[in-house]
Coordinates of C-alpha atoms in Angstrom, one line a residue:
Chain U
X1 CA 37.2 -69.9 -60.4
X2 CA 38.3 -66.9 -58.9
X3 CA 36.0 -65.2 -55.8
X4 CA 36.3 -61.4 -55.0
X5 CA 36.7 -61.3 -51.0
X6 CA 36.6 -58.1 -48.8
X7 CA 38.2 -56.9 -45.3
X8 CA 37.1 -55.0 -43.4
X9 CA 38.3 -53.6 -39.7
X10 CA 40.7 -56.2 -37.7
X11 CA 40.9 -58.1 -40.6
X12 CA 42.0 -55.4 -43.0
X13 CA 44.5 -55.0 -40.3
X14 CA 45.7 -58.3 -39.8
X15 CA 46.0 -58.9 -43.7
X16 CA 46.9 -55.7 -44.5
X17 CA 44.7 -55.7 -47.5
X18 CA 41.2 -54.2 -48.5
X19 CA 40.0 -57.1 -51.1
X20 CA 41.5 -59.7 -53.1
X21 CA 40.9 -62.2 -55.3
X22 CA 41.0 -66.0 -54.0
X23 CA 41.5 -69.1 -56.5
X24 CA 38.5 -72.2 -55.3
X25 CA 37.4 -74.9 -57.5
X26 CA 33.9 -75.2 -58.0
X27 CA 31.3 -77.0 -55.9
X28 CA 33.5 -75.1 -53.0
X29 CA 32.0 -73.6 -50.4
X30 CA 32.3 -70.7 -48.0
X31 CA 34.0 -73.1 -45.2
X32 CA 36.5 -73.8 -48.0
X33 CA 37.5 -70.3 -49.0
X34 CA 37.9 -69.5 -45.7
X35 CA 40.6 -72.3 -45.3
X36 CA 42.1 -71.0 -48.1
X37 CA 42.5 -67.3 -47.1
X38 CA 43.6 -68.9 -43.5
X39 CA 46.3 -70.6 -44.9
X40 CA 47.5 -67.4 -46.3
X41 CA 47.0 -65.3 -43.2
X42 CA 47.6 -67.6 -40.3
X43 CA 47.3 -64.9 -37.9
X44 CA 43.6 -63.4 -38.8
X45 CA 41.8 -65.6 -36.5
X46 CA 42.7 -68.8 -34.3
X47 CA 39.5 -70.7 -34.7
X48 CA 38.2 -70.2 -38.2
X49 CA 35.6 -71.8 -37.3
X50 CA 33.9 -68.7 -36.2
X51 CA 34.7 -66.4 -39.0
X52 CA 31.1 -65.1 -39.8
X53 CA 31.1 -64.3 -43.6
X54 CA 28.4 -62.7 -46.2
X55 CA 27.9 -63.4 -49.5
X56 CA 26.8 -60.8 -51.8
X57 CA 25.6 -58.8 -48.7
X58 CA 23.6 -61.3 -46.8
X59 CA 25.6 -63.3 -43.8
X60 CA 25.6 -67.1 -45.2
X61 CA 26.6 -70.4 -43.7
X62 CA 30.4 -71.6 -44.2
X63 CA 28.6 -74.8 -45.6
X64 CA 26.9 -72.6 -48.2
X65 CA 28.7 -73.5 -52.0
X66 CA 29.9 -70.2 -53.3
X67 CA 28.8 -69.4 -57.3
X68 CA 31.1 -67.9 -60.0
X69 CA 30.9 -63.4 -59.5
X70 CA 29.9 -64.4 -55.6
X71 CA 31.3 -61.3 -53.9
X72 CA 32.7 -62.3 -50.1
X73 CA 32.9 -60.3 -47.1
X74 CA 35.0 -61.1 -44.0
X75 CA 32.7 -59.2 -41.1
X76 CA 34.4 -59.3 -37.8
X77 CA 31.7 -58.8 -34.7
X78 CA 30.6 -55.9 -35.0
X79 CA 30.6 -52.6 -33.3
X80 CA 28.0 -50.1 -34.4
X81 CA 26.3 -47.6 -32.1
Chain X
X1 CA -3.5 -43.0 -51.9
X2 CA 0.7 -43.0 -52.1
X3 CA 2.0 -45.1 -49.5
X4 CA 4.1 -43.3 -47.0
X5 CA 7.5 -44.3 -46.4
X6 CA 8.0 -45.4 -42.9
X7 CA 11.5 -45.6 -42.4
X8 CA 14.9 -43.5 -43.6
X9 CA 18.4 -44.1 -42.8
X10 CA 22.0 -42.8 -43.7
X11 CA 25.2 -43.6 -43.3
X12 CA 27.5 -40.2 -42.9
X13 CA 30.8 -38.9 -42.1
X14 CA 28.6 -35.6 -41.5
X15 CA 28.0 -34.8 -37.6
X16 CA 24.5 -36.0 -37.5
X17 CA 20.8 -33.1 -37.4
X18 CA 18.9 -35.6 -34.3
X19 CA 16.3 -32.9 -35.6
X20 CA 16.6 -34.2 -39.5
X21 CA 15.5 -37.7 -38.1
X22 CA 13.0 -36.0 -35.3
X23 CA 11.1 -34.3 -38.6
X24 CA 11.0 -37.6 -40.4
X25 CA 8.9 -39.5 -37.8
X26 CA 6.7 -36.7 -36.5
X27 CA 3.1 -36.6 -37.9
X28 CA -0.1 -35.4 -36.4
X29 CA -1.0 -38.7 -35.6
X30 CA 1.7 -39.2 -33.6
X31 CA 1.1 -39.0 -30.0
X32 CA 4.5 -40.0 -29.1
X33 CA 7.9 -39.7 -30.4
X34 CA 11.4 -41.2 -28.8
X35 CA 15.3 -39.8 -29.7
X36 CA 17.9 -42.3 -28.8
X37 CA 21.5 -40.6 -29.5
X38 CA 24.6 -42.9 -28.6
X39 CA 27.3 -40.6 -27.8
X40 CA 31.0 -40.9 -27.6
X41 CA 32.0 -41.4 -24.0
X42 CA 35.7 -41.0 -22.2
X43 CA 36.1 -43.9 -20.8
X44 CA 36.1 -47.7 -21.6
X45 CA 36.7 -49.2 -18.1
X46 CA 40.1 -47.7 -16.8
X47 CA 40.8 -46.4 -20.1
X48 CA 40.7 -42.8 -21.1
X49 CA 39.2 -42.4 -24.7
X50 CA 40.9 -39.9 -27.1
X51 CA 38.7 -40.6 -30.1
X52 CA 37.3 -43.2 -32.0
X53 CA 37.0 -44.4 -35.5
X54 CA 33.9 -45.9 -37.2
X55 CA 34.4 -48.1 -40.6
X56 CA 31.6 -50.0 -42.1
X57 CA 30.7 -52.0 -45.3
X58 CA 28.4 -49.5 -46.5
X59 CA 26.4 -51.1 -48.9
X60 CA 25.5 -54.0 -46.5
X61 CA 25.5 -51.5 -43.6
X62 CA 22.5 -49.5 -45.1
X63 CA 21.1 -52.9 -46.4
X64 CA 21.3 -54.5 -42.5
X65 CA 19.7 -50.7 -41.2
X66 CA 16.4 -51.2 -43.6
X67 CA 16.1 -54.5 -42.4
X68 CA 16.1 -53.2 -38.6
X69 CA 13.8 -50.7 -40.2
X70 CA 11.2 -53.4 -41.9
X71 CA 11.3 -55.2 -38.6
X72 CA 10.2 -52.6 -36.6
X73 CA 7.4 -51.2 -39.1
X74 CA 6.2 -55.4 -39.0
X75 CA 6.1 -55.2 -35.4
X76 CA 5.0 -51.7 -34.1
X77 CA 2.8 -48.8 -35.7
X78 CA 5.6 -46.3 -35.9
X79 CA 8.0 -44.2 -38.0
X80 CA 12.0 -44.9 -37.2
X81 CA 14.6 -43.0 -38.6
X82 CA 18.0 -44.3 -38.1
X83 CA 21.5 -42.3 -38.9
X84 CA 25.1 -43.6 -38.4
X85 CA 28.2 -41.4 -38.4
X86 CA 31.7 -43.1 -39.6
X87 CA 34.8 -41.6 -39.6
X88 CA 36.8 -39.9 -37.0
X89 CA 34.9 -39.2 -33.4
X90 CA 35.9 -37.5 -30.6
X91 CA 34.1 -37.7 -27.0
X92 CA 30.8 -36.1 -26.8
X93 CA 30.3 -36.4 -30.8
X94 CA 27.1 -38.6 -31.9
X95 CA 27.4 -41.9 -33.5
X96 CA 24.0 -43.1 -33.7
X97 CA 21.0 -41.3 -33.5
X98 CA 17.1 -43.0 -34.0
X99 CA 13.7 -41.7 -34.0
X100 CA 10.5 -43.2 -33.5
X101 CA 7.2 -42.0 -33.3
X102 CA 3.9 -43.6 -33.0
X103 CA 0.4 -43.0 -31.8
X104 CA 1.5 -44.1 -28.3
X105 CA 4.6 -44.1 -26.0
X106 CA 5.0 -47.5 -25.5
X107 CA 5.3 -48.5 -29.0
X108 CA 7.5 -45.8 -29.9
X109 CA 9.7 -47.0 -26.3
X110 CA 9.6 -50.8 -27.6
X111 CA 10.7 -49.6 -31.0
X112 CA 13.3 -47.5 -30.1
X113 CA 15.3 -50.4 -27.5
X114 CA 14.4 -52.8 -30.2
X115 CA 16.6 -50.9 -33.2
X116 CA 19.6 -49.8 -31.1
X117 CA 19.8 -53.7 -29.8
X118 CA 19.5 -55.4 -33.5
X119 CA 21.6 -52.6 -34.8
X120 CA 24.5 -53.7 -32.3
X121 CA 23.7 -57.3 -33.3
X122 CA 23.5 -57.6 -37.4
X123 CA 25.0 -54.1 -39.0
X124 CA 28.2 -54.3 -40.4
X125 CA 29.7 -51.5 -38.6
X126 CA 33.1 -51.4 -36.8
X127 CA 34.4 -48.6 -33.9
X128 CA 38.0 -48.5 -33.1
X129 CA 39.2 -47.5 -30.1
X130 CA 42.2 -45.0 -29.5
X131 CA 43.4 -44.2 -26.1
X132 CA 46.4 -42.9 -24.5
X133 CA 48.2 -46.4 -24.1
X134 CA 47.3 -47.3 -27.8
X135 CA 44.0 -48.3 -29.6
X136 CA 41.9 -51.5 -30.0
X137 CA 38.8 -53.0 -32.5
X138 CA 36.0 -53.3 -30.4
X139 CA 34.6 -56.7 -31.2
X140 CA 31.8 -58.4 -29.2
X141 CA 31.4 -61.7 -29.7
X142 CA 28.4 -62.7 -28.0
X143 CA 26.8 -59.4 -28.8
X144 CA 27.3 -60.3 -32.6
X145 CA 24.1 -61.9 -33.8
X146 CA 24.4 -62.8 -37.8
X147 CA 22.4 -65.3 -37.6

């Protein structure tokens, strides 16, 4: 299935892209997808690991199995203030 | 008897009315009320600041504020209003400005550190830097608290 991932700040930077779909088969979860979208931009963060990601608005564990419509958000630290 | 909203916030690429968010908290059983404003400043360290530029994920910005909001109302007696510019900034604009009022000062002091610390913790909102040798995300790692 096909999950709708966003970028926002140094990540829109590095990939050079505001959204995009990624391809996952199901029973993935967030850790995979993230493996995924690292494989296709090396350079958006050495340890991905520690790329902190929300599902449909709400920040989620990378072990957390993503559902068909699942929107994804990259969120770099943040910076508000 | 209508409950009374306790909270507001907005997201804007409007320079911010401190006084908008100032007439949202005050009552006339408030004893106390408390304006934070977080201003843009010149300098980062060494570096001289030109301007800076604010991006967020607005619909999970404004969804991360109210939850600042409902923690506060759960924890204090008060009133918080909380607005957020984006866009372009240049030095002495506002970014952030809250309000809380209360019955008493110390709530509405407690309330007020309280929202600008979570706010810098959980709300998905990003400042870039620009100054005269280039620009630069500012990302805080151990400030970031998702979790």
């Amino acid at each position: 299935m096909e999950i709708k991932v966003l970028f926002f700040a140094s990540y829109r930077e590095k990939t050079g892209i505001k959204s995009d779909y990624f391809e996952i088969n199901p029973g993935a979860t967030l850790g995979d997808l993230i493996q995924i979208i690292s494989r296709r931009f090396p350079n958006i963060k050495t340890d991905t690991s520690k790329i902190v990601a929300a599902i449909n608005e709400e920040f989620c564990g990378h072990n957390t199995v993503l559902e068909p419509e699942n929107i994804v958000a990259l969120i770099p630290p943040v910076s508000g203030g | 008897m209508p409950s009374i909203k306790k909270y507001f916030v907005r997201i804007s690429e409007q320079p911010l009315n401190p006084t908008e968010a100032m007439d949202f908290v005050d009552s006339n059983s408030n004893g106390a009320s408390t304006l934070f404003r977080g201003v843009t400043r010149d300098h980062t360290q060494d570096r001289k600041v030109l301007f800076l530029e604010y991006e967020c994920y607005e619909t999970m910005a404004i969804t991360k504020l109210e939850q600042v909001c409902k923690e506060i109302v759960a924890q204090w007696n008060v009133k918080v209003a909380i607005l957020h510019r984006i866009g372009k900034l240049y030095v002495g604009e506002v970014s952030l400005v809250v309000a809380i009022g209360s019955p008493h000062r110390k709530d509405s002091f407690n309330a007020c550190q309280y929202s600008v610390d979570r706010i810098k913790q959980i709300v998905p909102i990003w400042k870039k830097e620009y100054f005269t040798e280039g620009s630069i995300w500012i990302e805080d790692e151990s400030g970031f608290r998702p979790f």
